[in-house]
Structures are given as C-alpha cells and as structure tokens.
Tab-separated table of C-alpha atoms and ligand atoms in Angstrom:
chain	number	residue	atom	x	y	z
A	4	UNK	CA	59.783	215.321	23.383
A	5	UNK	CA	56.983	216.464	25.073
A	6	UNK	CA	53.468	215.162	24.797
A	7	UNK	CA	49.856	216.500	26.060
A	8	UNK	CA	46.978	213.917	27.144
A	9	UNK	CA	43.829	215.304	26.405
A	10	UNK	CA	41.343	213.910	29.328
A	11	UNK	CA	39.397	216.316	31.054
A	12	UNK	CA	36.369	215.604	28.825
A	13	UNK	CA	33.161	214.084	30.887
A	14	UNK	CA	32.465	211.411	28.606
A	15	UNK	CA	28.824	211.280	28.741
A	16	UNK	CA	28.257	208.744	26.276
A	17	UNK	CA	29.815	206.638	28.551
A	18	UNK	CA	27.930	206.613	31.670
A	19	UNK	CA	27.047	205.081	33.916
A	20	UNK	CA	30.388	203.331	33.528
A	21	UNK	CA	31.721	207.222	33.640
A	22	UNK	CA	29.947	208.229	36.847
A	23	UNK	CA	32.817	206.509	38.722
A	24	UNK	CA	35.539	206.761	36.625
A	25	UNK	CA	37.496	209.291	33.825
A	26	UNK	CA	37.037	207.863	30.176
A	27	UNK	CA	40.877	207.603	30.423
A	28	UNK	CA	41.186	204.967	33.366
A	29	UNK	CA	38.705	202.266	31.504
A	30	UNK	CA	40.417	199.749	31.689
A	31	UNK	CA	41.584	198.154	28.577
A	32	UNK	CA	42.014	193.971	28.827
A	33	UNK	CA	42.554	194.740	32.399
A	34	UNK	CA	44.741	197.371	32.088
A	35	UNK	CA	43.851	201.573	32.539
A	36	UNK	CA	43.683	202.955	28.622
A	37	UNK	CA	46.519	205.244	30.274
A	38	UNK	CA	48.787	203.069	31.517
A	39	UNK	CA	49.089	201.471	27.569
A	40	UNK	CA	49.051	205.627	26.423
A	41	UNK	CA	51.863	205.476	28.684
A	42	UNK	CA	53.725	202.595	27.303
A	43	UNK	CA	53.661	203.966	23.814
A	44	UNK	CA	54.586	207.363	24.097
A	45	UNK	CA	57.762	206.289	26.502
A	46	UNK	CA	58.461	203.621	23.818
A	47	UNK	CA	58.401	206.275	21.265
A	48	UNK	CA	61.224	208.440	22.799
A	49	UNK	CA	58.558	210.757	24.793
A	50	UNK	CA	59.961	212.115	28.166
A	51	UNK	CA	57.334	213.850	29.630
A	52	UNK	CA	53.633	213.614	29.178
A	53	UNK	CA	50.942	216.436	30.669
A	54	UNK	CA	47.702	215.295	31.862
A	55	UNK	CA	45.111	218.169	30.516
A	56	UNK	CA	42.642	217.464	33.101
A	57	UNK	CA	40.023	219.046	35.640
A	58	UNK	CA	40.272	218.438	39.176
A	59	UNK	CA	38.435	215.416	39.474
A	60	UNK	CA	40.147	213.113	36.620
A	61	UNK	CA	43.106	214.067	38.404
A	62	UNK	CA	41.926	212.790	41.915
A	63	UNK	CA	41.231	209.413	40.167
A	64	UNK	CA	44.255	209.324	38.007
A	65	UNK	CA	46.213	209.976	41.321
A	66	UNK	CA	44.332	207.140	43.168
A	67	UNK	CA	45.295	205.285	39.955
A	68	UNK	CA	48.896	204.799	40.518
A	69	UNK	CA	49.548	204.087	37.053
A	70	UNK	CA	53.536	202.668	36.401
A	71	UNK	CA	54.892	206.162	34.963
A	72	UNK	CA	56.902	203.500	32.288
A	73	UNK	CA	60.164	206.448	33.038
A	74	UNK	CA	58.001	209.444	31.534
A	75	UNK	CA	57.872	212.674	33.513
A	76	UNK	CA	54.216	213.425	34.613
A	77	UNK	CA	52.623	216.665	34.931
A	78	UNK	CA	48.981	218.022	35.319
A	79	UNK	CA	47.023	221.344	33.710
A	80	UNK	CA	44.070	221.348	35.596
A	81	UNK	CA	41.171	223.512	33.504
A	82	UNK	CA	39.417	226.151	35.351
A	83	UNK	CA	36.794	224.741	38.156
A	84	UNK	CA	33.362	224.696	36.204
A	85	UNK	CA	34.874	225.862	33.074
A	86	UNK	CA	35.959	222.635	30.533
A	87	UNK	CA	38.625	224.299	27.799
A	88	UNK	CA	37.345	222.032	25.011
A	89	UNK	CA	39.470	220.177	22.748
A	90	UNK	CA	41.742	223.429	21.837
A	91	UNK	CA	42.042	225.593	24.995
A	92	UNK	CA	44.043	223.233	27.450
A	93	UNK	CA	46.406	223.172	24.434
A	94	UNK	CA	46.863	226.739	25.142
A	95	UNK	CA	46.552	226.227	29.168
A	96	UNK	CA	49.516	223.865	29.221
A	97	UNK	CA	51.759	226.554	27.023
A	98	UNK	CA	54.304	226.971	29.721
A	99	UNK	CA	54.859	223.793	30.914
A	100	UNK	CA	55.183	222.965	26.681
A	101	UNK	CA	57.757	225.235	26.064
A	102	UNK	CA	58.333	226.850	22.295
A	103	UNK	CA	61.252	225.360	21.809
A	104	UNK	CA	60.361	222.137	19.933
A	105	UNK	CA	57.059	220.681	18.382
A	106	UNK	CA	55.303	217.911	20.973
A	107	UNK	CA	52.562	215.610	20.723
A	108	UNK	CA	48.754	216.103	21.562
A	109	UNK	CA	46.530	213.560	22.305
A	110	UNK	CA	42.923	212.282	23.038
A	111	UNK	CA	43.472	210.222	26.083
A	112	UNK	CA	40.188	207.916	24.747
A	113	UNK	CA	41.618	206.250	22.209
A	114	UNK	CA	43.988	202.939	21.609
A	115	UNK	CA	46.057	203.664	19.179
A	116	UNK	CA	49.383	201.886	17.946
A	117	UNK	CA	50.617	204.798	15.995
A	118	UNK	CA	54.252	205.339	15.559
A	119	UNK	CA	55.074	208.825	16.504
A	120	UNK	CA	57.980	209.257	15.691
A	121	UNK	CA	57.049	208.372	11.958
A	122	UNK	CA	54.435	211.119	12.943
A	123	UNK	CA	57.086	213.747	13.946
A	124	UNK	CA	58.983	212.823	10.812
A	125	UNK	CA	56.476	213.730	8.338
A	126	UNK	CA	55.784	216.893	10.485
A	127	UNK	CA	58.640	217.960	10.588
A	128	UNK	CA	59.631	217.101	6.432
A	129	UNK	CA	56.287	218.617	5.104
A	130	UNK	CA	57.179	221.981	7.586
A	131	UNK	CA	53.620	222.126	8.608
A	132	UNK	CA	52.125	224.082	11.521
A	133	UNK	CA	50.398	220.801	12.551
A	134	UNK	CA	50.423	216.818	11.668
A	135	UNK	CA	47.278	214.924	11.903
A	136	UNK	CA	47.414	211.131	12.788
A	137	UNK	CA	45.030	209.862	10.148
A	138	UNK	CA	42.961	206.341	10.181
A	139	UNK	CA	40.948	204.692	7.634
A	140	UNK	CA	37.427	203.737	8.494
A	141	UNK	CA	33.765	202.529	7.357
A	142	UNK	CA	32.074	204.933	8.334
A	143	UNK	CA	33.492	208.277	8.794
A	144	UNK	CA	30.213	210.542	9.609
A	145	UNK	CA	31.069	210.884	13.084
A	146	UNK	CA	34.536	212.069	13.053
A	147	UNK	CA	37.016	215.137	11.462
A	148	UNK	CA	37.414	213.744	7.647
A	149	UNK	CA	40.182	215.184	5.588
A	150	UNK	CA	40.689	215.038	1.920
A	151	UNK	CA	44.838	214.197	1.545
A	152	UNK	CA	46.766	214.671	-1.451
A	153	UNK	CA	50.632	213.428	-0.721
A	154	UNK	CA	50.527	214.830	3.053
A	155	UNK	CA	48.980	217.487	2.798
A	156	UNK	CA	45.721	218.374	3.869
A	157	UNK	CA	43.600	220.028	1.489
A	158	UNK	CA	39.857	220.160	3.428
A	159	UNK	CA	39.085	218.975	6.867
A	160	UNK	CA	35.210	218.371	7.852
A	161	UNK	CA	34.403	217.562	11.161
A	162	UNK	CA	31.701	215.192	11.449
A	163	UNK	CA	30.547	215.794	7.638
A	164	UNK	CA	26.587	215.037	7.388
A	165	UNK	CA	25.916	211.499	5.579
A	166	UNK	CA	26.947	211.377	2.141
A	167	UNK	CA	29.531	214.878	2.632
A	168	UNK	CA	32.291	213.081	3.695
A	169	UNK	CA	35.236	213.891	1.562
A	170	UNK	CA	37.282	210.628	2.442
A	171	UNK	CA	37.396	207.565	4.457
A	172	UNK	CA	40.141	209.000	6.426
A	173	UNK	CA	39.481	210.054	9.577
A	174	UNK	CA	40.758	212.307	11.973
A	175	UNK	CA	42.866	209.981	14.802
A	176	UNK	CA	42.777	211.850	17.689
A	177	UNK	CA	46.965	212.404	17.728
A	178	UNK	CA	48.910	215.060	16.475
A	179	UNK	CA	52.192	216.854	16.572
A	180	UNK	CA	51.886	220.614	16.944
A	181	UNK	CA	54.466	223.605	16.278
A	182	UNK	CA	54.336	225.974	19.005
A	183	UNK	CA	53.278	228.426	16.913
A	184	UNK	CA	49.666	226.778	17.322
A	185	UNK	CA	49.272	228.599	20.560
A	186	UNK	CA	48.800	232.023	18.958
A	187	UNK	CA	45.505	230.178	17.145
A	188	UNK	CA	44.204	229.899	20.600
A	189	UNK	CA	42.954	232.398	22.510
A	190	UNK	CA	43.467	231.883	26.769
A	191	UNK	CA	41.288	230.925	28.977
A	192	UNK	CA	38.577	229.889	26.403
A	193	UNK	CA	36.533	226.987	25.524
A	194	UNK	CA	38.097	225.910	21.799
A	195	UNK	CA	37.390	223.140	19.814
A	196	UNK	CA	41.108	221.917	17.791
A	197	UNK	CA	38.600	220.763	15.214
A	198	UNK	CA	36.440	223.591	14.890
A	199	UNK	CA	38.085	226.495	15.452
A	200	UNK	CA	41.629	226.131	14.889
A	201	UNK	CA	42.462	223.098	12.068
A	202	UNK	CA	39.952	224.945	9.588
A	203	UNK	CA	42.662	227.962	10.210
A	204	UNK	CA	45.505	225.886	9.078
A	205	UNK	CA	43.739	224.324	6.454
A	206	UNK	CA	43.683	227.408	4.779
A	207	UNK	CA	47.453	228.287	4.951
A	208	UNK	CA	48.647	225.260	3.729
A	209	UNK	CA	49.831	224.090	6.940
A	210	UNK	CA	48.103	220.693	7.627
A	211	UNK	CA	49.344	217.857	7.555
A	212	UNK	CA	48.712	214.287	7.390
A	213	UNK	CA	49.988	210.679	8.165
A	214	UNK	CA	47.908	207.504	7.669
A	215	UNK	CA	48.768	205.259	10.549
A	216	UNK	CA	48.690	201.247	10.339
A	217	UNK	CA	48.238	199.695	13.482
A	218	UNK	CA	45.060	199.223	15.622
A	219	UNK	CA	43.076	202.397	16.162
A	220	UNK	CA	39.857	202.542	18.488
A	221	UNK	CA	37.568	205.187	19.987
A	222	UNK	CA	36.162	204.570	23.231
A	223	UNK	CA	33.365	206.875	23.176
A	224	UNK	CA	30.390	204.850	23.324
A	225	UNK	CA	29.731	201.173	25.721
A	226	UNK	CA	29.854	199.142	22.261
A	227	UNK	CA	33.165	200.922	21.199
A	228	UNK	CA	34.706	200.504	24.468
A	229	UNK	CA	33.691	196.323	24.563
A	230	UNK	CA	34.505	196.393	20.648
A	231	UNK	CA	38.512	197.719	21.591
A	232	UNK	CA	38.698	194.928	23.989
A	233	UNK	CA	37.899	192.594	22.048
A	234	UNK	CA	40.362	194.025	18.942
A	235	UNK	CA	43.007	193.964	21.574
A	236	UNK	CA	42.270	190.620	23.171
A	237	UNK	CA	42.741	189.464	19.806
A	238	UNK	CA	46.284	191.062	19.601
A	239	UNK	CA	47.110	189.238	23.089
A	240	UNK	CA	48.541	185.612	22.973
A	241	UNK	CA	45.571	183.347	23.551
A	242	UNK	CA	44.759	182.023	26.930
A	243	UNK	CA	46.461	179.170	28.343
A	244	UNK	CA	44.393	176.326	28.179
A	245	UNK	CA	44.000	175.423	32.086
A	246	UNK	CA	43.671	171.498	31.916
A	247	UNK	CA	41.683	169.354	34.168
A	248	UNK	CA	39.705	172.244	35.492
A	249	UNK	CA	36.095	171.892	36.727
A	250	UNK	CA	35.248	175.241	34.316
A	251	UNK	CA	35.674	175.775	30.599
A	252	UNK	CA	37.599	178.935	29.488
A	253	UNK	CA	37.046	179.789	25.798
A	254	UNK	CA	39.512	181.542	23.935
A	255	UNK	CA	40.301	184.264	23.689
A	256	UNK	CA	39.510	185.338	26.918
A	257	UNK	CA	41.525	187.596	29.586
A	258	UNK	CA	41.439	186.557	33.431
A	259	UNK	CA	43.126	188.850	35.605
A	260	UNK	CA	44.734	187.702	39.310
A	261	UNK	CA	42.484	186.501	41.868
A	262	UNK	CA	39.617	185.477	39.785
A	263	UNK	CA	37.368	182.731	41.072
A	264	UNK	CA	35.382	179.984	38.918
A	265	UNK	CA	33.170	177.202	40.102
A	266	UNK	CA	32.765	174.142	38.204
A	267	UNK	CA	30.536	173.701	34.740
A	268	UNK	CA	31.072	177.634	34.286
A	269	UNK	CA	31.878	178.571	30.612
A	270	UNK	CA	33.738	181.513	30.316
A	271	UNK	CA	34.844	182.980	26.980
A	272	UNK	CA	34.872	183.495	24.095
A	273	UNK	CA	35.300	187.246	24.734
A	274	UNK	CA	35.332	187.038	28.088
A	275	UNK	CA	37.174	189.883	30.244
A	276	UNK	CA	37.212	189.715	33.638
A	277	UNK	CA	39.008	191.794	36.301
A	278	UNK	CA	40.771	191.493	39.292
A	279	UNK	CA	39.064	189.541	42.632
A	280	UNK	CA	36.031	188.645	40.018
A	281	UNK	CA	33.953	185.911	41.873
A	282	UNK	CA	32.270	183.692	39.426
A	283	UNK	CA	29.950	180.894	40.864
A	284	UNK	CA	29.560	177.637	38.924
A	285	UNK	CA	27.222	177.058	36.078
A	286	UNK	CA	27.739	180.445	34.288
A	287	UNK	CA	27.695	181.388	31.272
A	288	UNK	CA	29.923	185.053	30.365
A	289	UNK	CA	30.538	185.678	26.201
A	290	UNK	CA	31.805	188.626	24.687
A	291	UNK	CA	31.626	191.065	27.704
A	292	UNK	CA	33.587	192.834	29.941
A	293	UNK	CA	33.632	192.256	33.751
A	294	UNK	CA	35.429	194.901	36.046
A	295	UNK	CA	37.094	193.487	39.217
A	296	UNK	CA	35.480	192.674	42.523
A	297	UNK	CA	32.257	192.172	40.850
A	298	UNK	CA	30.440	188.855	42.147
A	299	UNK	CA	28.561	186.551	39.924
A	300	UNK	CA	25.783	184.028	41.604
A	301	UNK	CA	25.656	180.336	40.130
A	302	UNK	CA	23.426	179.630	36.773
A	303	UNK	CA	23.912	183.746	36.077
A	304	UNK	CA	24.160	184.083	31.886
A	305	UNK	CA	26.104	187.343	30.991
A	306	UNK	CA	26.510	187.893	27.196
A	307	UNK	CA	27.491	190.965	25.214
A	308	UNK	CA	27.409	193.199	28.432
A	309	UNK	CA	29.562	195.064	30.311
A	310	UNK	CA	29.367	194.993	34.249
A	311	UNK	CA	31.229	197.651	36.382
A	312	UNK	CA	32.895	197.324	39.541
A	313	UNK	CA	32.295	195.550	42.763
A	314	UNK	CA	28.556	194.613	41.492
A	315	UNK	CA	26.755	191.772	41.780
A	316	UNK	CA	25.242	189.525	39.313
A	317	UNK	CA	22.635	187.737	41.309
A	318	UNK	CA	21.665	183.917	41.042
A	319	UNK	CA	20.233	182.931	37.169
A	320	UNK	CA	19.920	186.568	36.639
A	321	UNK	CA	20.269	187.227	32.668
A	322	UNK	CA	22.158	190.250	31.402
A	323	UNK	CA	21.703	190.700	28.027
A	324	UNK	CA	23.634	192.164	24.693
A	325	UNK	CA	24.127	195.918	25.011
A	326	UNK	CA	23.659	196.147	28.920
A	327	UNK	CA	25.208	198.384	30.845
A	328	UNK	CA	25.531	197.590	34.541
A	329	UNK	CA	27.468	200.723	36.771
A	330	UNK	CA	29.877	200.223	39.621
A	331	UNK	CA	28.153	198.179	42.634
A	332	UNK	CA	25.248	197.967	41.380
A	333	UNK	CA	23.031	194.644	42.952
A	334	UNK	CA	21.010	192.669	40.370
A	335	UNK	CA	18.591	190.256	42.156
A	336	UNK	CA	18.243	186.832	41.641
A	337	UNK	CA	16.377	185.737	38.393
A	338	UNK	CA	16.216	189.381	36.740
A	339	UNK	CA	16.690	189.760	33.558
A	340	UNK	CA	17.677	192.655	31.574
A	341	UNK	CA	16.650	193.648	28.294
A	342	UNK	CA	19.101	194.259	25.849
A	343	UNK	CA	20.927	197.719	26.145
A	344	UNK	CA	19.526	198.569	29.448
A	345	UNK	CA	21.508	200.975	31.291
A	346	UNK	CA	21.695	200.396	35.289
A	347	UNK	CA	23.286	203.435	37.354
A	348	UNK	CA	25.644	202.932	39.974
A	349	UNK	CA	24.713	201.252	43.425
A	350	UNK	CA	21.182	200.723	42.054
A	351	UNK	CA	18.765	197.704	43.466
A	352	UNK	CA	17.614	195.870	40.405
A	353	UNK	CA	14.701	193.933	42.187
A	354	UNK	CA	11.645	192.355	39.272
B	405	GTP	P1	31.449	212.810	25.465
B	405	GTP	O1	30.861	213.672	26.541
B	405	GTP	O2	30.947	211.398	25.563
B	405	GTP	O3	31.353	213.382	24.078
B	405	GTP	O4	33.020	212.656	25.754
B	405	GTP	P2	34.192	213.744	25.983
B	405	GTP	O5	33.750	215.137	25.782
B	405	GTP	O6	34.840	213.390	27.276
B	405	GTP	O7	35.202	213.309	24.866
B	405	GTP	P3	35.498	213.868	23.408
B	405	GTP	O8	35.575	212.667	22.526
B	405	GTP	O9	34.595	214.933	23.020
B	405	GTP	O10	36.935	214.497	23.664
B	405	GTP	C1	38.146	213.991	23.143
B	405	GTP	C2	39.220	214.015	24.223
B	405	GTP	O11	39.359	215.347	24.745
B	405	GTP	C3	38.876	213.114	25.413
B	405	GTP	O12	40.039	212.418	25.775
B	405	GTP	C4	38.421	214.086	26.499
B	405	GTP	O13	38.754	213.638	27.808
B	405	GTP	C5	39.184	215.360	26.154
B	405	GTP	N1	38.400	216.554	26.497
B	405	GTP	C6	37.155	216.860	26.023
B	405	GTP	N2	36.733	218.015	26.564
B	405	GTP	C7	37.728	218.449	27.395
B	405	GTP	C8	37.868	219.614	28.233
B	405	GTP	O14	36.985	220.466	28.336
B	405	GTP	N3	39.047	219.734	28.928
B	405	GTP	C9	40.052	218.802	28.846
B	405	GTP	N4	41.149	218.997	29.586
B	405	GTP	N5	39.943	217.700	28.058
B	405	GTP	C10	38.798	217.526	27.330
C-alpha cells in the first residue's frame, strides 16, 4: 500500500520555530514528527510513502536523513510559488499513486497512533469513495466535524462556528482514498480536501468514518507542539534515575546524547532537551522543550518555553511560559521574557 504525506504547508502558526524548519521535521521527544510517521505507516504494512512537498521542505527533509524504517520514498514537489492546498497534491501525485488500489493520505503535522489497517478495513467494508480517521475532542471549533451514524458520514463541517458543531468528532488528518477521488480534483489547482472535495462525497453517500483510539495531536500552534511532547513523554518509559549526580532530573523528562549538566541544576519535570544541549549549573528547565546545540548560562530559569536550535540562554536570564525563542537566537544575561514572547531567529535580545 501506498501512502501520501501531506507537508508542503508553511506552517505559519508556527514560526519562528518554522522559519528554519518544515512543520514536519519538529522534532517530537527528540525525534523528527517524520521519522515516527515513518515508523507507523511501515509498521502498518505501507511500502512506499510520497512526500507532497515544495522545494524547500524537500531540501530540509533531504538534509534530514531520516531512517526510511524499509518504506520506499518518493517526492511531488508543488509548482514553485504555487502551494496545491490540502486537495491538489492529492491530484499532483496521481501517477506515482497508481489506480489500482486505495492508499493512504496524510497530514504530515500530526502524531497519531492510528491503526491503518483497521482504517483500510472499514474503507474498504463500507465501499466508500473515502475513509476519514476520526478523533474525539473538547473542543472541536477549529477542525472538520462530522456527524457519524454506524460509519457513515452523514454531514461534515469544517471548522463549524461556536455552538454549530455537529459532534465532538473531529476530522484526524488521515484517510484512505479510492482512486476515483482524483476525478474530484481538478490539476494543477489550489484545493482544499475539506472544502471542496469531502462536502462532494458527503452528498453521495460515500464518506466514511473510523474513530481511532490511540494518541492523536495537532502540531499547529507552539502550545500544541510542547503539549504532544509532553503526551508522548508520558507514553515513554520514565527516565532513569541517574544516582549520585551533582544535578536533579525530574521525571518525566527526555535527555538526548551529548547533553551537559552542571551541578544544583533541576531539570524536569517536562523537560526535553536535544542533542549537544549545554546546561550550566544552577538551572532551572520545567515543562519546555529545548532543541539541540542550544547553550544555557548558570542560574538561567526556563519554564513552559520552547527554545530552538543552537541558541543561547544567557546567565540568570528568565524565559517565561508561552515563549518562543527561534533557532540561534542570543538572549543576554539577566533578560527576561514576558510570557508568550516570540523571538525570531539569530536575534540579539539585549534589556
Ligand atoms: P498554517 O500556515 O500554520 O495553517 O499551517 P499549514 O498550512 O502548513 O498546515 P495545515 O494544517 O493547514 O495543513 C495540513 C497539512 O497539509 C500540513 O501537513 C501541511 O504541511 C500540508 N499542506 C498545507 N498546504 C499545503 C500545500 O499547499 N501543499 C502541500 N504539498 N502540502 C500542504
């Protein structure tokens, strides 16, 4: 089976964190949200995956060098300076699809432990045109919300105003398609799937619908992003307790190799640090996410923040909940930053 990776999107709700890097390659408890797309779909009995991408994603995913985990990788690059939406790199990628089978289409910004091959299954019992990976949540507002009746799915509203929204089940961001979906698109067109062409099926009869179990989280915005670390931090085996060390680490937290910590540091809980991280002693770092080669000066307190890479965290500087810090950024000694202040990359951060 075939599957399409939606990730040529240019995730502005992201940035800065998204100036340097595709929504795609954040890294997930110190792994790319790819590489664990990667894992599940070749777990799943998926042989090739195709990266629906524009030309810079696929410079970075390149660069990446993500373990391919025995899938096949190919890329549809959209037109330069023309983004094909949701819906028209379905139709881009129709060749190297094929009609012969139905294959899998998804968001590359989300974690998601959903079991497609139940998700095939139920496609291809219910004979629908397309299957919807469905999730329950609080608050549905921003996403597509269906209305389900066995599997079938009788209305879908994407991103219903407050109070509209049929259901609290939500739109996942996976599905399997027929290739008969590719005569809803039209070529070379930006098309929304959500919009323009699951409205379509809707009114045939042809949706359908699978609630999924597992863990399921957007990345769109900073909080969402530190929020799915932490969900899947918490589905990680706890830290090893490091005894006799001059530093406390606070489970659950995630260290990855090469990570530095002077003495009377407290790290954790929450705490996720990348690769080459150099942490001096007396800090403090809670519930926030540190990408590697970033440098933290003695007495710094980070809490509730996320810091890109290869910055650095200058001496009793305070970052506070909601921050934002991009890639190399330099925060001076004592700052501090007010909660959800957003620092662009390779900035000077100097009062
Ligand atoms: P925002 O700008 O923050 O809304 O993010 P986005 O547009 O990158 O993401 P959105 O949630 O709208 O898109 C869902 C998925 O589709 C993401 O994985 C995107 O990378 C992908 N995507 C969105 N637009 C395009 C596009 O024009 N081309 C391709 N190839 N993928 C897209």
């Amino acid at each position: 089976m075939k599957a399409l990776i939606l990730a040529g999107g240019f995730a502005t709700r992201l940035r800065p964190l998204s100036c340097t890097r595709p929504k795609t390659l954040f890294p997930i408890v110190n792994k790319p949200l790819l590489q664990w797309i990667f894992e599940r779909l070749s777990k799943d009995g998926v042989d090739e995956a195709i990266l629906a991408v524009n030309a810079l994603t696929k410079f970075y995913i390149k660069q990446t060098k993500i373990p391919k985990q025995g899938l096949k990788i190919k890329f549809s690059v959209d037109p330069p300076k023309k983004p094909l939406g949701t819906g028209g790199p379905i139709k881009k990628a129709e060749k190297l699809l094929g009609r012969s089978e139905p294959f899998i289409v998804l968001n590359g910004d989300i974690y998601a432990e959903i079991d497609y091959k139940k998700l095939l299954e139920t496609h291809k019992k219910t004979k629908a045109l397309a299957t919807i990976a469905l999730c329950k949540v609080e608050d549905p507002c921003s996403f597509g919300v269906v209305e389900l009746e066995e599997n079938k799915i009788r209305r879908f509203v994407e991103k219903p105003a407050r109070g509209q929204a049929p259901s609290d089940l939500i739109n996942a961001g996976a599905y399997v398609l027929d290739p008969e979906v590719f005569d809803y698109i039209p070529k070379g067109k930006h098309i929304s799937i959500e919009r323009d062409v699951f409205p379509k099926i809707v009114e045939q009869g042809r949706l359908s619908g699978l609630i999924i179990e597992g863990l399921w989280k957007d990345i769109g915005k900073p909080q969402e992003y530190l929020e799915a670390n932490k969900a899947v931090l918490d589905t990680i085996k706890n830290t090893k307790k490091d005894e006799k060390t001059c530093f406390k680490v606070n489970s659950p937290s995630a260290l990855d190799k090469d990570v530095s910590i002077g003495e009377k540091s407290v790290i954790g809980p929450y705490a996720i640090v990348g690769r080459n991280v150099k942490i001096g002693k007396c800090v403090s770092i809670s519930n926030s996410i540190i990408l590697s080669d970033t440098e933290i000066c003695d007495y710094a307190t980070i809490k509730g923040a996320i810091i890109g890479e290869g910055a650095h965290i200058g001496e009793s500087a305070k970052i506070n909940n909601g921050c934002v810090v991009g890639d190399k950024v330099k925060i001076k000694d004592k700052v501090q930053l007010n909660e959800k202040t957003k620092v662009c990359p390779a900035k000077e951060i100097n009062f």
